[in-house]
CSV table of C-alpha atoms and ligand atoms in Angstrom, one decimal:
chain,number,residue,atom,x,y,z
A,1,MET,CA,-16.2,1.7,-15.0
A,2,ILE,CA,-18.6,0.3,-12.3
A,3,LYS,CA,-18.8,-3.3,-11.2
A,4,LYS,CA,-21.4,-4.6,-8.8
A,5,THR,CA,-20.6,-7.7,-6.6
A,6,HIS,CA,-22.3,-9.4,-3.7
A,7,PHE,CA,-20.5,-8.4,-0.4
A,8,GLY,CA,-22.6,-10.4,2.1
A,9,GLU,CA,-25.8,-10.7,4.0
A,10,MET,CA,-27.4,-8.8,6.9
A,11,PRO,CA,-28.5,-11.0,9.9
A,12,ASN,CA,-32.1,-10.9,8.4
A,13,GLY,CA,-30.9,-12.2,5.1
A,14,ASP,CA,-30.9,-8.9,3.2
A,15,GLN,CA,-28.2,-8.7,0.6
A,16,VAL,CA,-25.3,-6.2,0.9
A,17,ALA,CA,-23.9,-5.1,-2.5
A,18,CYS,CA,-20.5,-3.7,-3.3
A,19,TYR,CA,-20.1,-1.2,-6.1
A,20,ARG,CA,-16.6,-0.7,-7.4
A,21,LEU,CA,-16.0,2.6,-9.2
A,22,THR,CA,-12.9,2.7,-11.3
A,23,ASN,CA,-11.5,5.7,-13.2
A,24,LYS,CA,-9.1,5.8,-16.2
A,25,ASN,CA,-6.1,6.0,-13.9
A,26,ASN,CA,-6.9,2.6,-12.3
A,27,ILE,CA,-8.0,4.2,-9.1
A,28,SER,CA,-10.9,2.3,-7.6
A,29,VAL,CA,-13.3,2.9,-4.7
A,30,ASN,CA,-15.6,0.2,-3.2
A,31,ILE,CA,-18.9,1.5,-1.9
A,32,LEU,CA,-21.1,-0.8,0.1
A,33,THR,CA,-24.9,-0.5,0.5
A,34,LEU,CA,-24.3,-1.2,4.2
A,35,GLY,CA,-23.7,2.1,5.9
A,36,ALA,CA,-22.8,3.7,2.5
A,37,ILE,CA,-19.4,2.5,3.5
A,38,LEU,CA,-16.2,3.4,1.6
A,39,GLN,CA,-14.7,-0.1,2.0
A,40,SER,CA,-11.6,0.5,-0.1
A,41,TRP,CA,-9.8,3.2,-2.0
A,42,GLU,CA,-7.2,1.4,-4.1
A,43,ILE,CA,-4.4,2.7,-6.3
A,44,GLN,CA,-4.0,-0.3,-8.5
A,45,GLY,CA,-0.5,-1.3,-9.4
A,46,ASP,CA,2.3,-3.6,-8.3
A,47,PRO,CA,1.8,-3.5,-5.4
A,48,SER,CA,-1.7,-2.0,-5.1
A,49,ILE,CA,-2.1,0.4,-2.2
A,50,ASP,CA,-5.4,0.7,-0.4
A,51,ILE,CA,-5.5,4.0,1.6
A,52,VAL,CA,-8.5,3.4,3.9
A,53,LEU,CA,-9.0,1.0,6.7
A,54,GLY,CA,-11.8,-1.5,6.4
A,55,PHE,CA,-13.1,-5.0,6.7
A,56,ASP,CA,-13.8,-8.0,4.4
A,57,SER,CA,-17.3,-9.0,5.8
A,58,VAL,CA,-20.6,-7.7,6.9
A,59,ASP,CA,-20.3,-9.3,10.3
A,60,GLU,CA,-17.0,-7.4,11.0
A,61,TYR,CA,-18.6,-4.2,10.0
A,62,LEU,CA,-21.6,-4.8,12.2
A,63,ALA,CA,-19.4,-5.6,15.2
A,64,ASP,CA,-17.2,-2.5,14.6
A,65,ALA,CA,-17.5,0.3,17.1
A,66,SER,CA,-15.1,2.6,15.2
A,67,TYR,CA,-17.4,3.5,12.3
A,68,LEU,CA,-14.7,2.5,9.8
A,69,GLY,CA,-15.5,4.1,6.4
A,70,THR,CA,-19.2,4.7,7.2
A,71,VAL,CA,-21.5,7.6,6.5
A,72,VAL,CA,-22.6,8.8,9.9
A,73,GLY,CA,-26.0,10.3,10.7
A,74,ARG,CA,-28.4,11.8,11.6
A,75,TYR,CA,-25.9,13.8,13.6
A,76,ALA,CA,-22.2,13.2,13.4
A,77,ASN,CA,-20.3,13.7,16.7
A,78,ARG,CA,-21.9,14.5,20.0
A,79,ILE,CA,-25.1,16.0,21.3
A,80,ALA,CA,-24.8,16.6,25.0
A,81,ASN,CA,-26.9,14.4,27.3
A,82,GLY,CA,-28.9,13.4,24.2
A,83,GLN,CA,-31.1,16.5,24.6
A,84,PHE,CA,-31.9,19.5,22.5
A,85,SER,CA,-35.0,21.7,22.0
A,86,PHE,CA,-36.7,23.9,19.4
A,87,GLY,CA,-38.5,26.6,21.4
A,88,GLU,CA,-40.7,24.9,24.0
A,89,ARG,CA,-40.4,21.5,22.5
A,90,SER,CA,-37.5,19.3,23.7
A,91,TYR,CA,-36.3,16.1,22.3
A,92,SER,CA,-34.6,13.1,24.0
A,93,LEU,CA,-32.2,11.1,21.8
A,94,SER,CA,-30.7,7.7,22.0
A,95,THR,CA,-27.6,8.0,24.2
A,96,ASN,CA,-24.7,5.7,23.4
A,97,LEU,CA,-21.5,7.3,24.9
A,98,ASN,CA,-21.3,8.3,28.6
A,99,GLY,CA,-24.8,9.6,28.6
A,100,HIS,CA,-24.3,11.6,25.4
A,101,THR,CA,-25.4,10.9,21.8
A,102,LEU,CA,-22.5,10.0,19.4
A,103,HIS,CA,-22.9,9.7,15.7
A,104,GLY,CA,-26.7,9.6,15.7
A,105,GLY,CA,-27.3,7.3,18.6
A,106,GLU,CA,-27.2,3.5,19.2
A,107,ASP,CA,-28.8,2.7,15.8
A,108,GLY,CA,-27.4,5.4,13.6
A,109,PHE,CA,-27.1,5.3,9.8
A,110,HIS,CA,-23.8,3.5,9.7
A,111,HIS,CA,-25.2,0.0,10.2
A,112,ARG,CA,-28.2,0.3,8.0
A,113,LEU,CA,-28.8,-0.7,4.4
A,114,TRP,CA,-29.0,2.2,2.0
A,115,GLN,CA,-30.9,2.0,-1.3
A,116,VAL,CA,-29.1,2.5,-4.6
A,117,GLU,CA,-31.0,5.2,-6.5
A,118,GLN,CA,-28.7,5.8,-9.4
A,119,VAL,CA,-25.4,4.5,-10.9
A,120,SER,CA,-23.7,6.5,-13.5
A,121,ASP,CA,-21.0,4.6,-15.4
A,122,GLN,CA,-19.0,7.3,-17.1
A,123,ASP,CA,-15.5,8.8,-17.0
A,124,ASN,CA,-16.4,10.1,-13.6
A,125,PRO,CA,-18.3,7.1,-12.2
A,126,SER,CA,-20.8,7.9,-9.5
A,127,ILE,CA,-23.4,6.2,-7.2
A,128,LEU,CA,-26.3,7.8,-5.4
A,129,LEU,CA,-27.5,6.0,-2.2
A,130,SER,CA,-30.5,7.0,-0.1
A,131,ILE,CA,-32.0,6.3,3.3
A,132,VAL,CA,-35.3,7.1,5.0
A,133,SER,CA,-35.3,7.9,8.7
A,134,VAL,CA,-38.8,8.1,10.2
A,135,ASP,CA,-40.0,10.7,12.7
A,136,GLY,CA,-38.7,9.7,16.1
A,137,ASP,CA,-35.8,7.6,14.8
A,138,GLN,CA,-33.3,7.6,17.7
A,139,GLY,CA,-35.4,10.4,19.1
A,140,PHE,CA,-34.9,12.9,16.2
A,141,PRO,CA,-38.0,14.7,14.9
A,142,GLY,CA,-39.3,14.7,11.3
A,143,ASN,CA,-39.5,12.1,8.6
A,144,LEU,CA,-36.1,12.6,6.9
A,145,GLN,CA,-35.1,11.5,3.5
A,146,ALA,CA,-31.3,11.7,3.0
A,147,SER,CA,-28.9,10.7,0.3
A,148,VAL,CA,-25.2,10.5,-0.3
A,149,GLU,CA,-23.6,10.6,-3.7
A,150,TYR,CA,-20.0,9.5,-4.3
A,151,CYS,CA,-18.3,10.5,-7.6
A,152,LEU,CA,-14.8,9.4,-8.4
A,153,SER,CA,-13.4,12.0,-10.8
A,154,GLU,CA,-10.9,11.6,-13.6
A,155,ASP,CA,-8.3,13.4,-11.5
A,156,ASN,CA,-8.7,11.1,-8.5
A,157,CYS,CA,-11.0,13.2,-6.4
A,158,LEU,CA,-13.7,11.5,-4.4
A,159,GLN,CA,-16.6,14.0,-4.4
A,160,ILE,CA,-19.2,13.4,-1.8
A,161,THR,CA,-22.6,15.2,-1.8
A,162,TYR,CA,-25.2,14.9,0.9
A,163,ARG,CA,-28.8,15.9,0.4
A,164,ALA,CA,-31.8,15.8,2.7
A,165,ASN,CA,-35.3,17.1,3.3
A,166,THR,CA,-37.7,16.7,6.2
A,167,ASP,CA,-41.4,17.2,6.9
A,168,SER,CA,-40.8,18.7,10.3
A,169,ASP,CA,-37.9,20.8,11.7
A,170,THR,CA,-35.0,18.7,12.7
A,171,VAL,CA,-31.2,18.7,12.9
A,172,PHE,CA,-29.0,17.1,10.3
A,173,ASN,CA,-25.2,16.7,10.2
A,174,PRO,CA,-23.9,13.9,8.1
A,175,THR,CA,-20.2,13.0,7.6
A,176,GLN,CA,-17.9,10.5,6.2
A,177,HIS,CA,-15.9,8.5,8.8
A,178,SER,CA,-13.1,7.0,6.7
A,179,TYR,CA,-9.7,6.3,8.4
A,180,PHE,CA,-7.0,7.3,5.9
A,181,ASN,CA,-3.5,5.9,5.9
A,182,LEU,CA,-1.8,7.2,2.7
A,183,GLY,CA,1.0,4.7,3.2
A,184,GLY,CA,-1.6,1.9,3.0
A,185,HIS,CA,-4.3,0.6,5.3
A,186,ASP,CA,-1.8,-2.1,6.5
A,187,ALA,CA,1.2,0.3,6.9
A,188,GLY,CA,0.8,0.6,10.7
A,189,ALA,CA,0.6,3.9,12.7
A,190,ALA,CA,0.0,7.1,10.7
A,191,LEU,CA,1.9,9.2,13.2
A,192,GLU,CA,4.3,10.6,10.6
A,193,HIS,CA,1.5,11.9,8.4
A,194,LEU,CA,1.7,15.7,8.2
A,195,VAL,CA,-1.6,17.5,9.0
A,196,GLN,CA,-2.5,21.0,7.9
A,197,VAL,CA,-5.9,22.7,8.7
A,198,ASN,CA,-7.0,26.1,7.6
A,199,ALA,CA,-8.6,27.1,10.9
A,200,SER,CA,-8.0,30.1,13.1
A,201,GLN,CA,-10.1,28.7,15.9
A,202,TYR,CA,-11.2,25.4,17.5
A,203,THR,CA,-13.9,24.4,19.9
A,204,PRO,CA,-12.4,23.5,23.3
A,205,ALA,CA,-14.2,20.7,25.0
A,206,ASP,CA,-14.6,19.0,28.4
A,207,SER,CA,-13.1,15.6,29.3
A,208,LEU,CA,-16.0,13.8,27.5
A,209,SER,CA,-15.4,15.9,24.3
A,210,ILE,CA,-18.5,18.1,24.8
A,211,PRO,CA,-17.6,21.7,23.6
A,212,THR,CA,-17.6,24.3,26.3
A,213,GLY,CA,-19.2,26.7,23.8
A,214,ASN,CA,-16.2,28.9,23.5
A,215,LEU,CA,-14.3,29.4,20.3
A,216,ARG,CA,-10.6,29.6,21.1
A,217,ALA,CA,-7.9,31.0,18.8
A,218,VAL,CA,-5.4,28.3,17.8
A,219,SER,CA,-2.5,30.8,17.6
A,220,GLY,CA,0.2,29.9,20.1
A,221,THR,CA,-1.5,26.5,21.0
A,222,ALA,CA,-1.0,22.9,19.9
A,223,PHE,CA,-4.1,23.3,17.8
A,224,ASP,CA,-2.4,25.7,15.3
A,225,LEU,CA,-2.1,23.5,12.2
A,226,ASN,CA,-2.0,26.3,9.7
A,227,GLN,CA,1.6,25.1,9.1
A,228,ALA,CA,1.6,21.4,8.7
A,229,LEU,CA,2.8,19.3,11.6
A,230,SER,CA,3.0,15.5,12.0
A,231,VAL,CA,0.6,13.8,14.3
A,232,ALA,CA,3.6,12.7,16.4
A,233,GLU,CA,4.8,16.3,16.7
A,234,ILE,CA,1.3,17.5,17.8
A,235,ILE,CA,1.0,14.8,20.4
A,236,ALA,CA,4.5,15.6,21.7
A,237,LYS,CA,3.4,19.1,22.6
A,238,ASN,CA,1.8,17.5,25.6
A,239,ASP,CA,-1.3,19.7,25.5
A,240,PRO,CA,-3.8,18.6,28.3
A,241,GLU,CA,-6.8,18.6,25.9
A,242,ILE,CA,-4.9,16.4,23.4
A,243,ASN,CA,-3.6,14.1,26.2
A,244,ILE,CA,-7.2,13.5,27.4
A,245,THR,CA,-8.2,12.0,24.1
A,246,SER,CA,-4.8,10.2,23.6
A,247,GLY,CA,-4.3,12.1,20.4
A,248,LEU,CA,-6.3,14.3,18.0
A,249,ASP,CA,-10.1,14.1,18.5
A,250,HIS,CA,-11.2,17.7,18.2
A,251,ASN,CA,-13.2,20.1,16.1
A,252,TRP,CA,-11.5,22.8,14.1
A,253,CYS,CA,-13.6,25.9,13.1
A,254,LEU,CA,-12.7,26.0,9.4
A,255,ASP,CA,-11.9,29.4,7.9
A,256,ASP,CA,-14.1,31.2,5.3
A,257,TYR,CA,-17.3,29.3,6.1
A,258,ALA,CA,-20.3,30.8,4.3
A,259,GLU,CA,-23.8,30.0,5.6
A,260,ASN,CA,-26.1,28.1,3.2
A,261,GLN,CA,-23.2,26.0,2.1
A,262,GLY,CA,-22.0,28.7,-0.3
A,263,ASN,CA,-18.3,28.2,-0.2
A,264,HIS,CA,-16.6,25.0,-1.2
A,265,ARG,CA,-13.0,25.7,-0.3
A,266,LEU,CA,-9.8,24.0,0.5
A,267,VAL,CA,-9.9,23.3,4.3
A,268,SER,CA,-7.2,20.8,5.0
A,269,SER,CA,-4.6,18.4,3.7
A,270,ILE,CA,-2.6,15.5,4.9
A,271,LEU,CA,0.7,14.2,3.5
A,272,GLU,CA,2.5,10.9,3.9
A,273,PRO,CA,6.2,11.8,3.7
A,274,VAL,CA,7.6,8.4,2.5
A,275,SER,CA,5.3,8.0,-0.5
A,276,GLY,CA,4.7,11.8,-1.0
A,277,ARG,CA,1.0,11.1,-1.4
A,278,THR,CA,-1.4,13.8,-0.3
A,279,LEU,CA,-5.1,14.1,0.4
A,280,SER,CA,-6.6,17.5,0.3
A,281,VAL,CA,-10.0,18.1,1.8
A,282,TYR,CA,-12.5,20.6,0.2
A,283,SER,CA,-15.8,21.3,1.9
A,284,THR,CA,-18.8,23.5,2.3
A,285,MET,CA,-19.0,22.7,6.0
A,286,PRO,CA,-18.1,24.9,9.0
A,287,GLY,CA,-16.1,22.4,11.0
A,288,MET,CA,-13.9,19.4,10.9
A,289,GLN,CA,-13.2,16.8,13.5
A,290,VAL,CA,-9.6,15.6,13.0
A,291,TYR,CA,-9.5,12.2,14.7
A,292,SER,CA,-6.2,10.3,14.8
A,293,GLY,CA,-7.8,6.9,15.4
A,294,ASN,CA,-6.9,6.9,19.1
A,295,PHE,CA,-9.4,4.3,20.1
A,296,ILE,CA,-9.0,1.7,17.3
A,297,GLY,CA,-8.7,-1.5,19.3
A,298,GLU,CA,-5.2,-2.9,19.5
A,299,GLY,CA,-5.0,-6.0,17.4
A,300,THR,CA,-8.2,-5.3,15.3
A,301,VAL,CA,-8.1,-7.6,12.3
A,302,GLY,CA,-8.9,-5.7,9.2
A,303,LYS,CA,-8.9,-6.3,5.4
A,304,ARG,CA,-7.0,-9.3,4.2
A,305,GLY,CA,-5.7,-10.0,7.7
A,306,ALA,CA,-4.1,-6.6,8.3
A,307,ILE,CA,-3.7,-5.8,12.0
A,308,TYR,CA,-5.0,-2.3,13.0
A,309,GLY,CA,-4.4,-0.4,16.2
A,310,PRO,CA,-4.4,3.1,17.7
A,311,HIS,CA,-3.4,5.8,15.3
A,312,HIS,CA,-3.4,3.6,12.2
A,313,GLY,CA,-5.7,6.0,10.3
A,314,LEU,CA,-6.8,9.6,10.3
A,315,CYS,CA,-10.4,10.7,10.0
A,316,MET,CA,-11.1,14.1,8.5
A,317,GLU,CA,-14.8,14.5,9.4
A,318,THR,CA,-16.3,17.6,8.0
A,319,GLN,CA,-19.3,18.6,10.0
A,320,TYR,CA,-21.3,21.2,12.0
A,321,TYR,CA,-19.5,21.7,15.3
A,322,PRO,CA,-20.2,19.1,18.0
A,323,ASP,CA,-23.3,19.8,20.1
A,324,SER,CA,-24.4,22.7,17.8
A,325,PRO,CA,-28.1,22.0,18.6
A,326,ASN,CA,-27.4,23.3,22.1
A,327,LYS,CA,-24.9,26.1,21.3
A,328,LYS,CA,-26.6,29.2,19.9
A,329,ASN,CA,-23.3,30.8,18.9
A,330,PHE,CA,-22.3,27.8,16.6
A,331,PRO,CA,-23.4,27.6,13.0
A,332,SER,CA,-26.8,26.1,13.0
A,333,SER,CA,-27.4,22.5,12.0
A,334,LYS,CA,-31.2,23.0,12.0
A,335,LEU,CA,-33.0,21.7,8.9
A,336,CYS,CA,-36.4,23.2,8.5
A,337,ALA,CA,-39.5,21.5,7.2
A,338,GLY,CA,-39.7,21.9,3.5
A,339,SER,CA,-36.2,23.1,3.0
A,340,HIS,CA,-33.4,21.2,1.2
A,341,PHE,CA,-30.1,20.3,2.7
A,342,ILE,CA,-27.1,20.0,0.5
A,343,SER,CA,-23.4,19.9,1.5
A,344,ARG,CA,-20.3,18.7,-0.3
A,345,THR,CA,-16.9,17.4,0.8
A,346,ASP,CA,-14.2,16.3,-1.7
A,347,TYR,CA,-11.1,14.2,-0.9
A,348,GLN,CA,-8.5,15.0,-3.6
A,349,LEU,CA,-5.8,12.4,-3.8
A,350,THR,CA,-2.5,13.4,-5.3
A,351,LEU,CA,0.0,10.6,-6.0
B,401,BGC,C1,-15.1,10.6,17.6
B,401,BGC,C2,-14.3,9.7,18.5
B,401,BGC,C3,-14.8,8.3,18.4
B,401,BGC,C4,-14.7,7.9,17.0
B,401,BGC,C5,-15.2,6.5,16.7
B,401,BGC,C6,-14.9,10.1,16.2
B,401,BGC,O1,-15.6,10.9,15.3
B,401,BGC,O2,-14.8,12.0,17.8
B,401,BGC,O3,-14.4,10.2,19.9
B,401,BGC,O4,-14.1,7.5,19.2
B,401,BGC,O5,-15.4,8.8,16.1
B,401,BGC,O6,-16.4,6.3,17.3
């Protein structure tokens, strides 16, 4: 079932709609036309549990610096110094974090209105949203047409498909920036969630989270999450790189990546031990930023008056590795003129 409601207004008066997709198990997701935001993911019952952090109004989303629930673009994560080049031609991007570009620059996709292209009200309800980003937007080359499709399956899997094409070579790296708390968005810190990641390597980074370019084996380090560990246990290992970011905020090189998005495989799962709920992540992408919400402002007022703070949610951001446009040895995020980008990430909820 799909229900459309009015969510609010942009400062210029444009309307923001909310589409609520519900499956036969009474699981619902709310998708906003603002930022293609996943505003809620509710397990309806008594009580209902909402497993993503979010806000109740457009103004709160526009003021938010944590990208709660948004689709991030054109380039998720960092591009060093806001610079990259194709051959002789170099590009200067909007810089919005310590001289670097984060999540597509100052005016990324997360605070824009997306167009609704298609709504499919079936057993697996879905919505397709699109955005046009013109040549030079935030400094990126090429007129880019991009879309994201959310489908809520009958077995409680949120399937997300990104597509894009461009008329000039560019880079493209979209992701979903939801903060999951499987105990409920209002359940406090998610430090006891167990995190498992199928990755033999990660990308070590400097103090501003720019990768050094090396790929380092996780074996014998605090980054080895092949066996599940709680966020608290990982932080307690006192690893200098994890201390710098006050928790997890790093990119794992996911095993079994196939170029051309050919391998949609299980890459990670998180488990909330009290409820026993799990969220498994399947993706075609080469990397994933696991971010433990370290910089959510203390006392942030979220949905229905819930109070959020550091570590209240976990982001599982499938992506190309950070700064891949400047790292020749990383899988390439280049999107060539005339070619079609497609990637898929699924979040499978198990109750
Ligand atoms: C980044 C963090 C950042 C957060 C919110 C994450 O993807 O890696 O460093 O604070 O997004 O902006």
